[in-house]
């Protein structure tokens, strides 16, 4: 089984996003960038499938600027086999990314895609399901655990009421939720080994995909700030304050 | 202009998230219809017909829709969209699951989790865990939109729309429902509760979470949690409040033993009154709390519960 993992390079989750003064977007100059945390979970899952002998080849793909290669290297250092870098300086929308990924899936003969449930920059949560639809594949989103039985996949999903189990036929798209696994840290020898693993260089044009944006950003502003209130002395003061507010 | 709103329901009752999504749809202008897709949905249809401002209720009643799995929802909705200019659904896990499929099949870029409607094609939505608010304009011919329901008030219930049944989905589908483990509770639903009491890593264990629950029950509140509390197994995953969990905006939100990471704040900073109880006076949660109590939660929470 060939597994494809799409990973996005995003503002590190520990860094607070700063809105640019001209309201054109979020300032990404000189800030720490990392692999989208959900994609680390996907990479970990792919490596585990490989270690269990379920996956025969694991390929990591990223659509993004030259630096996205570093993100691909991180996945290779975690244990994946090879990478595909699709070079673009634009932050492509999920629909365009899904179309590119579809072309990669078809070119590589992929059996399973594991994407993140959402990228923590745009918070769209759209790419994985879009890809599944374009491929006419079933999907199992928000995966909490997964198990392959023959040519189907049983996935426990994190839903609003708790957990739901679905069975999908392969090939399929899975999207990862936080509890699926705990991603490993790459060891130093594996970081060295990853430097020798191949990364194919491509561009969106190689796949004949129209990546023109469909949605324009009119402006990006700071959210309404909440100011710190008061510290209360003790429980009695807290109760009194909440009674005055009329909330209890 | 015609807009389709997809109902949130459990085959028995229509959920408030639907009424809020209708409010967002009405703000775009045009005719609003509700789609009820499920199994045994007669009662849900009747409730949907009462939602103010709704023109028609459309329903599909079929076994393959009992759990509203993505593949069958796509099958029902995509052909319907020839009649509509936009489709809106609440951003609950049910709809987040299939809406991008619908968007992709219509060759439309989805606009996720809107918190405001500027006009029929322009919306406001949080990005970067709510640290920035984007105003975005769709250039597509149709709009596929999910709605953060906490940002909209519910439409009323004095309407009387007509309803009609649609043809069954074709199938077969490549996915199958196997089972579920739902958290059972008599407490109000997290996303609709007036008061939410949440516990974090500071609570320390699943057993200790009982003190959070006791306080919640005294207040008639829902119980929430931080990611750390869920990851540690103190509570089930559906308790998680935050960027990648649920968004809540109650009258009163109490964060107990929660540090206030940006990912947590993303899900609760629109609450009316925020209370934080934390033993670390430097905890970032105090920067957003209206009332902060620096105290050991094991002492303060039982005391609070007794004082109510
Ligand atoms: C991709 C991604 C998505 C995420 N999504 C979410 C999300 O949706 N929701 C979310 O909540 N987090 C999310 N997180 C995690 C987030 O970054 C934080 O790690 C998490 O919110 C911390 O939880 P916490 O505040 O309970 O734990 P901690 O940060 O460990 O804080 C515990 C707090 O308890 C206090 N405390 C300890 N003992 C006591 C005591 N006896 N009495 C009083 N106070 C005490 C401590 O002072 C401390 O402030 C996400 C992270 C990532 C990377
Ligand atoms: N530019 C990209 N390159 C590779 N994968 C991506 C890219 N954008 C999104 N993805 C994948 O799609 C998932 C969901 O992203 P989104 O739909 O943007 O929230 C991510 O977790 C990645 O797995």
Coordinates of C-alpha atoms and ligand atoms in Angstrom, one line a residue:
Chain A
X1 CA 0.0 0.0 0.0
X2 CA 1.4 3.4 -1.0
X3 CA 0.6 6.2 1.4
X4 CA 0.7 9.9 0.7
X5 CA 1.0 12.5 3.4
X6 CA 0.4 16.2 2.5
X7 CA 2.1 18.6 4.9
X8 CA 1.9 22.3 5.2
X9 CA 4.4 24.7 6.6
X10 CA 2.7 27.1 8.9
X11 CA 3.4 29.7 11.6
X12 CA 4.5 27.7 14.7
X13 CA 1.7 27.0 17.1
X14 CA 3.5 28.6 19.9
X15 CA 3.8 32.0 18.1
X16 CA 1.0 34.5 18.4
X17 CA 0.0 35.7 15.0
X18 CA 0.5 39.5 14.4
X19 CA -1.7 41.4 12.0
X20 CA 0.1 43.6 9.5
X21 CA -0.5 47.3 10.0
X22 CA -1.8 47.7 6.4
X23 CA -4.4 45.0 7.2
X24 CA -3.3 42.9 4.2
X25 CA -2.7 39.7 6.3
X26 CA -0.6 38.2 9.1
X27 CA 3.1 39.1 9.4
X28 CA 5.1 36.0 8.5
X29 CA 8.5 37.6 8.2
X30 CA 11.1 36.5 10.8
X31 CA 8.8 34.3 12.7
X32 CA 9.3 30.6 13.5
X33 CA 7.5 28.3 11.0
X34 CA 6.9 24.6 11.5
X35 CA 5.0 21.7 10.2
X36 CA 1.3 22.0 10.8
X37 CA 0.8 20.0 14.0
X38 CA -1.9 17.8 12.6
X39 CA 0.4 16.9 9.7
X40 CA 3.0 15.7 12.2
X41 CA 0.4 13.3 13.5
X42 CA -0.2 12.1 9.9
X43 CA 3.5 11.6 9.3
X44 CA 3.7 9.6 12.5
X45 CA 0.8 7.4 11.4
X46 CA 2.5 6.8 8.0
X47 CA 5.7 5.8 9.7
X48 CA 3.8 3.4 12.0
X49 CA 2.0 1.8 9.0
X50 CA 5.4 1.4 7.4
X51 CA 6.9 -0.2 10.5
X52 CA 3.9 -2.6 10.7
X53 CA 4.5 -3.6 7.1
X54 CA 1.2 -2.2 6.1
X55 CA 2.6 0.6 4.0
X56 CA 5.1 -0.3 1.3
X57 CA 6.1 3.2 0.5
X58 CA 5.4 6.5 2.2
X59 CA 5.6 9.8 0.3
X60 CA 5.4 13.3 1.8
X61 CA 4.2 16.2 -0.3
X62 CA 4.1 19.9 0.4
X63 CA 2.8 22.8 -1.7
X64 CA 4.6 25.9 -0.7
X65 CA 7.7 28.1 -0.9
X66 CA 11.3 26.9 -1.1
X67 CA 11.4 26.6 2.7
X68 CA 8.7 24.0 2.6
X69 CA 11.6 21.7 1.7
X70 CA 12.6 21.9 5.3
X71 CA 9.2 20.7 6.4
X72 CA 9.5 17.8 4.0
X73 CA 12.9 17.0 5.4
X74 CA 11.4 16.9 8.9
X75 CA 8.9 14.3 7.7
X76 CA 11.8 12.3 6.1
X77 CA 13.7 12.5 9.3
X78 CA 10.7 11.1 11.1
X79 CA 11.0 8.1 8.8
X80 CA 9.1 8.7 5.6
X81 CA 10.7 7.4 2.3
X82 CA 10.7 10.3 -0.1
X83 CA 9.3 13.8 -0.8
X84 CA 7.6 15.9 -3.4
X85 CA 8.0 19.6 -3.2
X86 CA 5.5 21.7 -5.3
X87 CA 7.1 25.1 -5.4
X88 CA 4.9 28.2 -5.1
X89 CA 5.2 31.5 -3.2
X90 CA 1.4 31.8 -3.0
X91 CA -0.6 30.5 -0.2
X92 CA -2.8 28.3 -2.3
X93 CA -6.4 27.7 -1.3
X94 CA -7.5 24.2 -0.2
X95 CA -9.4 23.7 -3.5
X96 CA -6.2 24.4 -5.5
X97 CA -4.2 22.2 -3.1
X98 CA -6.7 19.4 -3.4
X99 CA -6.6 19.5 -7.2
X100 CA -2.8 19.3 -7.1
X101 CA -2.9 16.5 -4.6
X102 CA -5.3 14.6 -6.8
X103 CA -2.8 14.8 -9.7
X104 CA -0.1 13.5 -7.4
X105 CA -2.3 10.6 -6.2
X106 CA -3.0 9.6 -9.7
X107 CA 0.6 9.9 -10.9
X108 CA 2.0 7.9 -8.0
X109 CA -0.8 5.3 -7.7
X110 CA -1.6 6.1 -4.1
X111 CA -3.8 3.9 -2.0
X112 CA -4.3 6.1 1.1
X113 CA -3.9 9.7 1.9
X114 CA -3.6 10.9 5.4
X115 CA -4.1 14.7 5.7
X116 CA -4.5 16.9 8.8
X117 CA -8.0 17.8 9.9
X118 CA -7.1 21.5 9.6
X119 CA -4.1 23.7 9.0
X120 CA -3.8 26.0 12.0
X121 CA -3.1 29.1 9.9
X122 CA -6.2 29.4 7.7
X123 CA -8.3 27.1 9.9
X124 CA -10.2 26.0 6.8
X125 CA -10.4 22.2 7.5
X126 CA -11.3 21.6 3.9
X127 CA -8.4 20.1 1.8
X128 CA -8.7 16.4 2.9
X129 CA -12.5 16.1 2.2
X130 CA -12.1 18.1 -1.0
X131 CA -9.5 15.7 -2.2
X132 CA -11.6 12.7 -1.4
X133 CA -14.5 14.1 -3.4
X134 CA -12.3 15.0 -6.4
X135 CA -11.0 11.4 -6.4
X136 CA -14.5 9.9 -5.7
X137 CA -12.9 8.2 -2.7
X138 CA -14.6 7.7 0.7
X139 CA -13.2 9.6 3.7
X140 CA -12.8 9.1 7.4
X141 CA -12.2 12.5 9.0
X142 CA -11.1 13.5 12.5
X143 CA -9.4 10.1 13.1
X144 CA -8.9 9.1 16.7
X145 CA -7.7 5.6 15.8
X146 CA -7.5 3.5 12.6
X147 CA -7.1 -0.1 11.6
X148 CA -6.7 -1.7 8.2
X149 CA -8.5 -5.0 7.6
X150 CA -7.9 -6.3 4.1
X151 CA -9.1 -3.7 1.6
X152 CA -11.0 -1.6 4.1
X153 CA -10.2 0.7 6.9
X154 CA -12.0 1.0 10.2
X155 CA -11.7 4.4 11.8
X156 CA -12.9 5.8 15.1
X157 CA -13.7 9.5 14.5
X158 CA -13.8 12.4 17.0
X159 CA -17.3 13.9 16.6
X160 CA -19.2 16.4 18.6
X161 CA -21.1 13.8 20.7
X162 CA -18.1 11.5 21.3
X163 CA -16.7 8.9 19.1
X164 CA -18.1 7.4 15.9
X165 CA -16.7 4.3 14.1
X166 CA -17.0 4.1 10.3
X167 CA -15.6 1.6 7.8
X168 CA -14.4 2.8 4.5
X169 CA -13.2 0.9 1.5
X170 CA -9.7 1.6 0.2
X171 CA -8.5 3.7 -1.5
X172 CA -9.5 6.4 1.0
X173 CA -8.6 9.7 2.6
X174 CA -8.2 9.9 6.3
X175 CA -7.8 13.2 8.3
X176 CA -6.1 13.2 11.6
X177 CA -7.3 14.4 15.0
X178 CA -5.2 15.2 18.0
X179 CA -5.5 11.9 19.8
X180 CA -4.6 9.6 16.9
X181 CA -1.0 9.3 18.1
X182 CA 1.9 11.2 19.6
X183 CA 4.4 12.2 16.9
X184 CA 8.0 11.1 17.5
X185 CA 11.0 13.4 17.5
X186 CA 13.5 12.7 14.8
X187 CA 16.7 11.2 16.1
X188 CA 20.1 12.6 15.0
X189 CA 21.0 9.6 12.9
X190 CA 17.6 9.8 11.2
X191 CA 18.1 13.6 10.5
X192 CA 21.4 12.7 8.8
X193 CA 19.8 9.9 6.8
X194 CA 17.0 12.2 5.7
X195 CA 19.4 14.5 4.0
X196 CA 20.1 11.8 1.4
X197 CA 16.4 10.9 0.8
X198 CA 15.1 12.2 -2.6
X199 CA 12.8 15.2 -2.9
X200 CA 11.2 15.7 -6.4
X201 CA 10.9 19.4 -7.4
X202 CA 7.7 20.3 -9.1
X203 CA 5.5 23.4 -9.7
X204 CA 1.7 23.7 -9.8
X205 CA 1.9 24.2 -13.6
X206 CA 3.4 20.7 -13.9
X207 CA 0.0 19.3 -12.9
X208 CA -1.9 21.6 -15.2
X209 CA -4.0 22.9 -12.3
X210 CA -5.5 26.4 -12.3
X211 CA -4.6 27.8 -9.0
X212 CA -6.1 31.3 -9.4
X213 CA -7.6 32.3 -6.0
X214 CA -11.4 32.1 -5.7
X215 CA -11.6 34.1 -2.5
X216 CA -10.0 37.5 -2.0
X217 CA -9.0 38.8 1.3
X218 CA -10.6 42.2 1.7
X219 CA -8.8 42.9 5.0
X220 CA -7.3 41.2 8.1
X221 CA -7.8 43.0 11.4
X222 CA -7.0 42.5 15.0
X223 CA -9.8 40.7 16.9
X224 CA -11.6 42.8 19.5
X225 CA -9.3 42.8 22.5
X226 CA -10.5 41.6 25.8
X227 CA -9.0 43.5 28.6
X228 CA -8.0 41.8 31.9
X229 CA -10.6 42.4 34.5
X230 CA -10.0 42.3 38.3
X231 CA -8.5 39.8 40.6
X232 CA -10.9 38.9 43.4
X233 CA -9.7 38.3 46.9
X234 CA -11.6 35.1 47.7
X235 CA -14.5 32.9 46.8
X236 CA -17.0 35.1 48.6
X237 CA -15.9 38.1 46.6
X238 CA -16.2 36.1 43.4
X239 CA -19.7 34.9 44.2
X240 CA -20.7 38.5 45.0
X241 CA -19.3 39.8 41.7
X242 CA -21.1 37.1 39.7
X243 CA -24.4 37.9 41.4
X244 CA -23.9 41.6 40.6
X245 CA -23.3 40.6 37.0
X246 CA -26.5 38.7 37.1
X247 CA -24.9 35.5 35.6
X248 CA -25.6 33.2 38.6
Chain B
X1 CA -31.1 34.5 -4.8
X2 CA -31.9 31.2 -3.1
X3 CA -30.0 29.8 -0.1
X4 CA -30.0 26.2 1.2
X5 CA -29.4 25.7 5.0
X6 CA -28.7 22.2 6.1
X7 CA -30.4 21.3 9.4
X8 CA -28.5 20.1 12.4
X9 CA -30.5 17.3 14.0
X10 CA -30.4 13.8 15.5
X11 CA -33.3 12.4 13.5
X12 CA -35.6 13.3 16.5
X13 CA -35.2 17.0 17.3
X14 CA -34.0 20.0 15.3
X15 CA -31.0 21.7 17.0
X16 CA -30.6 25.3 17.8
X17 CA -27.5 25.4 15.5
X18 CA -30.0 25.3 12.6
X19 CA -31.8 28.4 13.8
X20 CA -28.6 30.3 14.1
X21 CA -27.5 29.3 10.6
X22 CA -30.8 30.5 9.2
X23 CA -30.0 33.9 10.8
X24 CA -26.7 34.0 8.9
X25 CA -28.4 33.0 5.7
X26 CA -31.1 35.6 6.1
X27 CA -28.4 38.2 6.5
X28 CA -27.1 37.3 3.0
X29 CA -30.5 38.2 1.6
X30 CA -32.8 36.0 -0.5
X31 CA -35.0 33.0 -0.1
X32 CA -33.9 30.5 2.6
X33 CA -34.9 26.8 2.4
X34 CA -33.9 24.2 5.0
X35 CA -32.8 20.7 4.0
X36 CA -33.5 17.9 6.5
X37 CA -31.5 14.8 5.6
X38 CA -31.8 11.8 7.9
X39 CA -33.9 8.8 8.8
X40 CA -37.3 9.0 10.4
X41 CA -37.2 12.8 10.4
X42 CA -40.9 13.7 10.4
X43 CA -40.7 15.6 13.7
X44 CA -37.5 17.4 12.6
X45 CA -39.3 18.5 9.4
X46 CA -42.2 19.9 11.4
X47 CA -39.9 21.9 13.7
X48 CA -37.9 23.2 10.6
X49 CA -41.1 24.4 9.1
X50 CA -41.6 26.7 12.1
X51 CA -38.2 28.5 11.8
X52 CA -38.8 32.2 11.0
X53 CA -38.0 33.4 7.5
X54 CA -37.9 29.9 5.9
X55 CA -39.6 29.4 2.5
X56 CA -39.5 25.6 2.0
X57 CA -38.4 22.6 4.0
X58 CA -36.9 19.9 1.8
X59 CA -36.4 16.4 3.3
X60 CA -34.8 13.2 2.4
X61 CA -35.6 10.2 4.6
X62 CA -33.4 7.3 4.0
X63 CA -31.4 4.7 5.9
X64 CA -28.1 5.8 4.3
X65 CA -28.6 9.3 5.9
X66 CA -29.3 8.1 9.5
X67 CA -25.7 9.2 10.4
X68 CA -25.4 11.8 7.7
X69 CA -22.1 10.3 6.5
X70 CA -20.2 12.4 4.1
X71 CA -20.6 10.4 0.9
X72 CA -24.4 10.1 1.1
X73 CA -24.8 13.8 2.1
X74 CA -22.7 14.8 -1.0
X75 CA -24.9 12.6 -3.1
X76 CA -28.1 14.3 -1.9
X77 CA -26.8 17.9 -1.9
X78 CA -24.7 18.3 -5.0
X79 CA -27.6 17.8 -7.5
X80 CA -29.8 20.1 -5.4
X81 CA -27.4 23.0 -5.8
X82 CA -28.4 23.6 -9.4
X83 CA -31.4 25.4 -7.8
X84 CA -29.4 27.4 -5.2
X85 CA -26.8 30.2 -5.1
X86 CA -25.4 29.3 -1.7
X87 CA -25.4 26.6 0.9
X88 CA -24.9 27.1 4.6
X89 CA -24.4 24.6 7.4
X90 CA -23.4 24.9 11.0
X91 CA -19.7 24.2 11.7
X92 CA -20.4 21.1 13.8
X93 CA -18.5 17.9 13.0
X94 CA -21.4 16.5 11.0
X95 CA -21.3 19.3 8.5
X96 CA -17.6 20.0 8.5
X97 CA -17.3 16.5 7.3
X98 CA -19.1 16.7 4.0
X99 CA -19.3 20.4 3.1
X100 CA -15.8 20.5 1.5
X101 CA -16.9 17.6 -0.6
X102 CA -19.9 19.5 -1.8
X103 CA -17.7 22.6 -2.5
X104 CA -15.1 20.5 -4.5
X105 CA -17.9 18.9 -6.6
X106 CA -19.3 22.4 -7.3
X107 CA -15.7 23.7 -8.0
X108 CA -16.1 26.3 -5.3
X109 CA -13.8 27.3 -2.5
X110 CA -15.5 26.7 0.8
X111 CA -15.6 29.6 3.3
X112 CA -15.3 27.9 6.8
X113 CA -16.6 29.0 10.2
X114 CA -17.9 32.5 9.4
X115 CA -18.6 34.8 12.3
X116 CA -20.2 37.6 10.3
X117 CA -22.0 38.2 7.1
X118 CA -21.1 41.5 5.3
X119 CA -23.1 40.8 2.1
X120 CA -24.1 37.8 0.0
X121 CA -20.5 37.1 -1.0
X122 CA -18.5 38.7 1.8
X123 CA -17.9 37.2 5.2
X124 CA -15.9 37.6 8.3
X125 CA -14.0 34.7 9.8
X126 CA -11.4 34.1 12.4
X127 CA -8.0 32.8 11.2
X128 CA -4.8 31.8 13.2
X129 CA -6.8 30.6 16.2
X130 CA -8.8 33.8 16.3
X131 CA -5.7 36.0 16.6
X132 CA -6.8 37.7 13.3
X133 CA -10.1 38.3 11.7
X134 CA -10.3 38.1 8.0
X135 CA -12.9 39.7 5.8
X136 CA -13.1 37.6 2.6
X137 CA -15.0 37.9 -0.6
X138 CA -16.0 34.9 -2.6
X139 CA -15.5 35.2 -6.4
X140 CA -17.2 31.9 -7.1
X141 CA -20.7 31.8 -8.7
X142 CA -22.0 29.8 -5.7
X143 CA -21.0 30.0 -2.0
X144 CA -20.4 27.1 0.2
X145 CA -20.2 28.3 3.8
X146 CA -20.0 26.8 7.3
X147 CA -21.2 28.9 10.2
X148 CA -19.8 29.3 13.6
X149 CA -23.1 29.3 15.4
X150 CA -22.0 31.0 18.6
X151 CA -21.7 34.2 16.5
X152 CA -25.3 34.3 15.4
X153 CA -28.6 34.6 17.4
X154 CA -31.2 31.9 16.7
X155 CA -34.1 32.7 14.3
X156 CA -37.5 32.5 16.0
X157 CA -40.1 29.8 15.7
X158 CA -43.3 31.3 14.5
X159 CA -43.0 30.5 10.8
X160 CA -45.0 28.0 8.7
X161 CA -43.0 26.9 5.7
X162 CA -44.3 24.2 3.4
X163 CA -42.3 21.0 3.0
X164 CA -41.7 18.4 0.4
X165 CA -39.9 15.1 0.2
X166 CA -37.0 14.6 -2.2
X167 CA -35.9 11.4 -3.9
X168 CA -33.7 8.9 -2.0
X169 CA -30.0 9.0 -2.6
X170 CA -28.7 6.5 -5.0
X171 CA -25.8 4.7 -3.3
X172 CA -24.2 2.3 -2.7
X173 CA -21.6 4.3 -0.7
X174 CA -18.1 3.4 0.0
X175 CA -18.4 4.1 3.7
X176 CA -20.4 2.4 6.4
X177 CA -21.4 3.3 9.9
X178 CA -20.3 0.8 12.5
X179 CA -21.1 2.2 15.9
X180 CA -20.6 5.1 18.3
X181 CA -19.6 5.8 21.9
X182 CA -21.4 9.0 22.8
X183 CA -20.9 10.8 26.1
X184 CA -24.1 10.6 28.0
X185 CA -25.1 13.4 30.2
X186 CA -28.1 15.3 31.5
X187 CA -26.2 18.5 31.4
X188 CA -26.9 21.2 28.7
X189 CA -25.1 20.9 25.4
X190 CA -21.7 22.5 25.6
X191 CA -22.2 24.8 22.6
X192 CA -25.6 26.0 23.7
X193 CA -25.2 26.2 27.5
X194 CA -25.6 29.6 29.3
X195 CA -22.8 28.6 31.7
X196 CA -19.8 26.5 31.0
X197 CA -17.4 25.2 33.6
X198 CA -14.1 23.9 32.2
X199 CA -11.3 22.1 33.8
X200 CA -7.7 21.8 32.6
X201 CA -4.5 19.9 33.4
X202 CA -4.5 21.5 36.8
X203 CA -7.4 19.3 37.8
X204 CA -5.0 16.4 37.8
X205 CA -7.0 13.3 37.2
X206 CA -10.3 11.8 35.9
X207 CA -11.4 11.3 39.5
X208 CA -10.7 14.9 40.5
X209 CA -12.8 16.1 37.6
X210 CA -15.8 15.2 39.8
X211 CA -15.3 18.5 41.6
X212 CA -15.7 20.4 38.3
X213 CA -18.8 18.4 37.5
X214 CA -20.3 19.0 40.9
X215 CA -19.8 22.8 40.5
X216 CA -21.3 22.6 37.0
X217 CA -24.3 20.7 38.3
X218 CA -24.9 23.3 41.0
X219 CA -24.9 26.0 38.3
X220 CA -26.9 24.0 35.7
X221 CA -23.8 24.3 33.5
X222 CA -22.2 22.3 30.8
X223 CA -18.7 20.9 31.4
X224 CA -15.8 21.6 29.1
X225 CA -12.1 21.0 29.1
X226 CA -8.8 22.0 27.7
X227 CA -6.9 19.8 25.2
X228 CA -4.5 18.8 27.9
X229 CA -7.3 17.5 30.1
X230 CA -8.7 15.5 27.1
X231 CA -5.3 14.2 26.1
X232 CA -4.6 13.0 29.6
X233 CA -7.9 11.1 29.6
X234 CA -9.6 13.0 32.3
X235 CA -12.7 13.6 30.1
X236 CA -13.8 12.5 26.6
X237 CA -12.7 14.3 23.4
X238 CA -16.0 16.0 22.9
X239 CA -15.4 18.2 26.0
X240 CA -12.5 20.0 24.3
X241 CA -13.0 23.7 23.9
X242 CA -10.7 25.6 21.6
X243 CA -9.3 26.2 18.1
X244 CA -9.5 22.6 17.2
X245 CA -12.4 21.6 19.5
X246 CA -15.7 23.4 20.1
X247 CA -16.3 27.1 20.1
X248 CA -18.5 28.3 23.0
X249 CA -19.8 31.7 23.9
X250 CA -21.9 31.4 27.1
X251 CA -23.0 34.1 29.5
X252 CA -20.4 32.7 32.0
X253 CA -17.3 30.7 31.3
X254 CA -15.2 29.4 34.2
X255 CA -11.7 28.2 33.4
X256 CA -10.4 26.2 36.2
X257 CA -6.8 24.9 36.2
X258 CA -6.4 26.1 32.6
X259 CA -3.4 28.2 31.7
X260 CA -5.0 30.0 28.8
X261 CA -3.0 28.9 25.7
X262 CA -4.1 30.7 22.5
X263 CA -5.6 27.5 21.2
X264 CA -7.9 27.4 24.2
X265 CA -8.7 31.1 24.1
X266 CA -9.8 30.7 20.5
X267 CA -12.8 28.6 21.6
X268 CA -14.0 30.7 24.6
X269 CA -12.9 34.3 24.4
X270 CA -16.3 35.4 23.0
X271 CA -18.0 34.4 26.3
X272 CA -19.7 37.3 28.1
X273 CA -18.1 36.9 31.5
X274 CA -14.9 34.9 32.0
X275 CA -13.8 33.6 35.4
X276 CA -10.4 32.1 35.9
X277 CA -9.3 30.1 38.9
X278 CA -5.6 29.3 38.8
X279 CA -2.9 29.0 41.4
X280 CA -0.4 30.8 39.1
X281 CA -1.0 34.5 39.2
X282 CA 1.0 34.8 36.0
X283 CA -1.2 32.4 34.0
X284 CA -2.2 34.0 30.7
X285 CA -5.8 33.2 31.3
X286 CA -5.9 36.1 33.7
X287 CA -5.3 38.5 30.8
X288 CA -8.8 37.7 29.4
X289 CA -10.6 36.9 32.6
X290 CA -13.1 39.4 33.9
X291 CA -12.8 37.9 37.4
X292 CA -9.6 36.1 38.4
X293 CA -9.1 34.2 41.6
X294 CA -5.6 33.2 42.4
X295 CA -6.1 30.0 44.4
X296 CA -5.7 26.3 44.7
X297 CA -8.6 24.9 42.8
X298 CA -8.9 22.0 45.2
X299 CA -9.8 24.5 47.9
X300 CA -11.6 27.1 45.9
X301 CA -13.9 25.0 43.8
X302 CA -15.6 23.1 46.7
X303 CA -15.8 26.3 48.6
X304 CA -17.5 28.0 45.6
X305 CA -19.8 25.1 45.1
X306 CA -20.9 25.3 48.8
X307 CA -21.4 29.1 48.6
X308 CA -23.9 28.9 45.7
Ligands
LIG1 C1 -2.6 21.8 16.9 C2 -3.0 22.1 18.3 C3 -4.3 22.3 18.6 C4 -4.7 22.6 19.9 N1 -6.1 22.8 20.1 C5 -6.4 23.1 21.4 C6 -7.8 23.3 21.7 O1 -8.7 23.2 20.8 N2 -8.2 23.5 23.0 C7 -7.2 23.6 24.0 O2 -7.6 23.8 25.2 N3 -5.9 23.4 23.7 C8 -5.5 23.1 22.5 N4 -4.2 23.0 22.2 C9 -3.3 22.8 23.4 C10 -2.8 24.1 23.9 O3 -1.7 24.6 23.2 C11 -2.4 23.9 25.4 O4 -1.4 22.9 25.5 C12 -3.5 23.5 26.3 O5 -4.6 24.3 26.1 C13 -3.1 23.5 27.8 O6 -4.1 23.0 28.6 P1 -4.2 23.4 30.1 O7 -4.3 24.9 30.2 O8 -5.2 22.6 30.8 O9 -2.8 22.9 30.7 P2 -1.5 23.7 31.2 O10 -1.1 24.7 30.2 O11 -0.6 22.7 31.7 O12 -2.1 24.5 32.4 C14 -2.5 24.0 33.6 C15 -2.8 25.2 34.5 O13 -3.4 24.7 35.7 C16 -2.9 25.4 36.8 N5 -2.9 24.6 38.0 C17 -2.3 23.5 38.3 N6 -2.6 23.0 39.5 C18 -3.5 23.9 40.0 C19 -4.3 23.9 41.2 N7 -4.2 22.9 42.1 N8 -5.1 24.9 41.4 C20 -5.3 25.9 40.5 N9 -4.6 25.9 39.3 C21 -3.8 24.9 39.1 C22 -1.5 25.8 36.4 O14 -1.0 27.0 37.1 C23 -1.6 26.0 34.9 O15 -1.9 27.3 34.6 C24 -3.8 22.7 20.9 C25 -2.4 22.6 20.6 C26 -2.0 22.3 19.3 C27 -0.6 22.1 19.0
LIG2 N1 -0.1 23.8 0.9 C1 -0.3 22.5 1.3 N2 0.6 21.6 1.1 C2 0.4 20.3 1.5 N3 -0.6 19.9 2.2 C3 -1.6 20.8 2.5 C4 -1.4 22.2 2.1 N4 -2.5 22.9 2.6 C5 -3.3 22.0 3.2 N5 -2.7 20.8 3.2 C6 -3.2 19.5 3.8 O1 -4.6 19.7 4.1 C7 -4.8 19.7 5.6 C8 -5.9 20.6 5.9 O2 -5.6 21.9 5.6 P1 -6.8 23.0 5.4 O3 -7.8 22.5 4.6 O4 -6.0 24.2 4.8 O5 -7.2 23.3 6.8 C9 -3.4 20.0 6.2 O6 -3.4 19.5 7.5 C10 -2.5 19.3 5.2 O7 -2.5 17.9 5.4

